[in-house]
Amino acid sequence: MRFASEFVEEVKQRKSELSSMFSKTYKNEFEKELGLMLEQRWLPLPHGENLESKEYAVDGSMAHRSLVNGVDLFFARALLIGHNGIMERKKFTFEALRALENADEVRRFLRLLMNYLEVQIILENIDKLANSVVLMDGSLYGRFTHYYREVMVSGFEDFPLKLISSLQELFIQCKQKEILLIGVSKYSRSRALSRALMQNLVSKLPSDLVPSDMEIIYRWKMETPGYSMPLILGDYAVYWEIDKLSENPSSFLERSFPSIHESMKVWGQQVLSNISRSPAIAMCYVLPEVGDAPLRLDVPVNLLDDTREIGTVSPFEFADPLLLEKVISYFLGSRGGREVYNALLYIVDKEVRMSARVVDSLYKSIICEELGFPVEYERGMRRFFE
Amino acid sequence: MKDLKNRVGFIVGEVDTTKFTFVSDRNKYPPRHEYLIIPEVKERRGNHFKNVDVLAQVTRLVNYSEIVSQQLSLREVELLISKYPADPKVYGEAKILGYLSENGDVQLPRSAAVPGQELFIAPSSLLENFFSENPDNCIEIGRLITRSDVPVRINPNGFRRHVAIIAQTGAGKSYLVGLILEKLLPMGATVVVFDPNSDYVRMKLDRNGNKTNVADFVTIYRPPGVKGRRFSDEEIGGVESYTINFSSLELEDVFGLCGIPRKWTRIRTAIENALNNLHGFYQPKDLYSGLETMAQNNDSDAERALPYVRRIMNFDIWGAKGIPLKNLLRPRRLSVIDLAGVQKDIMQYIVERTLSEAWSRATAGELDYPLFLVMEEAHNYAPKKNKSRAGYIVKRIASEGRKFKVFFLLVSQRPGRVDDDVLSQCNSQIIMRMANPVDMSAVRNAAEALSQDLFEDLPGLNKGEAIIVGELIKTPAMVKVTGRTSAEGGSDIDIIEALKRSRKAAEILDNTSTNIEEIRGSETVSEW
């Protein structure tokens, strides 16, 4: 049963609604103004340049399998590579947990595990990375600001704080070792750019649906290679909590991390109160060529000799267009094409990827062998992974 | 066996009893066609297990990079390899050849190896046990293509079900057949070769003109009167005349040679009447005279028969002696019947006659020793489509020969044109380079033991390389054929050298009154 005719009917009926998501045409006055704002803050690309610095790239991968006995297995790994094979470091972690009820929390925990490994692998090798460019797959700002509540996984509730703490450490270490850390996202759900552009619009948003940054670039800038004016992200993601974080971290901790062990509370408060003093993140979107997918670049501003902090920028502000020009120039210089948006990131992504075959034949059989028990996936997963 | 220096990888993924995949690396990988050993595969026999060393052969080798993939543009690949060493993964596929049982036979395992098992380069001593039988009884015809230190010996018992030797022109068929004959002969074989291209007429001599060790067992027969032969009688160390006694022919043979169809009964009757008047030894010219006399007496049928008989009068094959069957069937005797330059219907007649007479002896129980019949250009004697004079007897021997100790070595460059029944009676095949799809398809249909991967290798074989399958050998082998001592008759012309002689002749013709015959007479051309 392919349900093709039913699908065709559905598309026909909703043609107008669907077209508006792709069309360059402005639907209303608000979109027209927003498009104009984007036009004003869309800058021509600098020439690509090859930096003299050493380059490294980090990426991670993860997998989760639920077993028939109610146990959940988590696998995460991270890989750090250097150009010309000058370095290759691996980190792997595996957790077997039981009694996990909330599927969203399972996914969140898995991502936390992977992000933590990615940060740790840089920190563990930080001395060797001095005076280099380090590329991380994904958004730095997202990693830093989206985990301010405990994860409902027994024994790992305060794990988000570990990630935030390690990121704070990473930003400091990168500054000390003169490392340019760049987060590169192939895709972003952020609406920060849209919101920033909307700040001074006369027209009001017709509904409360703020278009995503990707949508506005896709609709109005896909034929104009360039980059968006750098946006400094401060307390954008946590502006309603920023005061509590810095002034009363203990109360924030009690509320958001109620399960934290007593012995960790002082440390937890310290991590939270440091958030506002952490460097703000400079972010922009780059469209390297017509029809390509825009990439998002994140750089902690302390690495650009800018002193702005999360707590001093509320919620965001546009920066000098030249702030990220060198970063973009470097990035374009190391771009191969649509597939190879960056050589090292492309390679590390391919190398770290965890195939279902590896998980389901290799890792699973190792567990069976070592434990001496048969390990069976729950029925739903068996359909896909066995 | 488990010499870690020779370890080339590990078996991975799905393994069955016929093939497997393995991983290796860029420094250790075994090349395609290399022989591998999987030590100590657990082979189940009833309720017991026995560890056996299983031989396999690499059929495919792949260097693979997830990073430098074919979806990328040139610029992308350039950038990637400038930033990171492209370190391809190496994996391969191999087919299982079998293991040696206690009595030395090759057995196919019934149990599969296990992923993770180590793989080693097979030692030459082991390969020799797979590809060679007892050197005292068997014929060494070369070395494994991938292992020049491993001899390949074929078992003469494999000839019991006939052998087909198939290859395109220039692949080395005649060299191979000559080599087999050289080895078979000292073992006591009686061999008759029908040689339409003078490929075997030099078997008495080596390339330097010295006698070979089989020279005394070789007789070259030539029908008289053929002009322009590639090698003179002296060059090949002397010949015997191969004639047919016309007066011993059956009526049907005479009609057939004259080309008189069955329905021309009146002409046939005239010839029969003329023959009835001849007695003792007579020649076609005597038959012609008799018909002439009848024609003068107003026998119009005899007059109409004259042109047909006149045609065979000009053949030089007729002599007082008939087919020297006694000599042909002598033990330890190689008889090469040089049919080069002989007219097609006479050639067919000679083959048909010789085979029929030998077959009569065989079926009468008068053949004391095995008789090997080498039929070069077999497609001419047992064609798939048109009937040939010799076709019937060739088919008969192909289907029943083994019961009467008569064995074919059929040689052809056009197996697609050989009668299917004849080809399929050959239970062993030695196949050399081939590219023609029709011929390859014929080989595929006829050779049951030829696996798909070996079949696909046929166009890639080099000159002198062969694949042997069937009863001649324990397990299919890829061989570099070597070791023939006698000179070949069928090697390719050296065009550059021939053109040099042509230029020289042209200058003489342009500048002197010499004619082409004189030039030809003055040149010494030992081989074409």
PDB file of C-alpha atoms in Angstrom, chain B residues 14 21 54 58 70 77 122 127 131 138 149 222 236 238 355 359 362 444 448 455 462-463 498 500:
ATOM      1  CA  GLU B  14      28.793 -13.578   6.373  1.00  0.00           C
ATOM      2  CA  THR B  21      34.873 -11.769   2.684  1.00  0.00           C
ATOM      3  CA  VAL B  54      40.824 -25.025   3.880  1.00  0.00           C
ATOM      4  CA  VAL B  58      41.138 -14.465  -3.856  1.00  0.00           C
ATOM      5  CA  GLN B  70      32.840   8.989  -6.080  1.00  0.00           C
ATOM      6  CA  VAL B  77      38.969  15.352  -3.588  1.00  0.00           C
ATOM      7  CA  ALA B 122      48.950 -20.749   1.395  1.00  0.00           C
ATOM      8  CA  LEU B 127      49.480 -25.971  -3.105  1.00  0.00           C
ATOM      9  CA  PHE B 131      47.392 -29.010  -7.914  1.00  0.00           C
ATOM     10  CA  CYS B 138      51.118 -37.371 -14.181  1.00  0.00           C
ATOM     11  CA  ASP B 149      57.249 -22.429  -7.813  1.00  0.00           C
ATOM     12  CA  ARG B 222      51.723 -36.095 -45.575  1.00  0.00           C
ATOM     13  CA  ILE B 236      60.789 -31.501 -40.272  1.00  0.00           C
ATOM     14  CA  GLY B 238      61.439 -36.629 -42.950  1.00  0.00           C
ATOM     15  CA  LEU B 355      38.579 -42.427 -37.685  1.00  0.00           C
ATOM     16  CA  TRP B 359      36.893 -47.157 -34.689  1.00  0.00           C
ATOM     17  CA  ALA B 362      38.357 -50.511 -31.521  1.00  0.00           C
ATOM     18  CA  ARG B 444      30.059 -21.897 -20.279  1.00  0.00           C
ATOM     19  CA  GLU B 448      30.138 -27.680 -15.780  1.00  0.00           C
ATOM     20  CA  PHE B 455      34.560 -17.772 -16.642  1.00  0.00           C
ATOM     21  CA  ASN B 462      47.619 -13.767 -21.068  1.00  0.00           C
ATOM     22  CA  LYS B 463      49.126 -15.771 -23.867  1.00  0.00           C
ATOM     23  CA  ALA B 498      58.239 -10.232 -43.472  1.00  0.00           C
ATOM     24  CA  LYS B 500      61.583  -6.201 -44.702  1.00  0.00           C
TER      25      LYS B 500
END
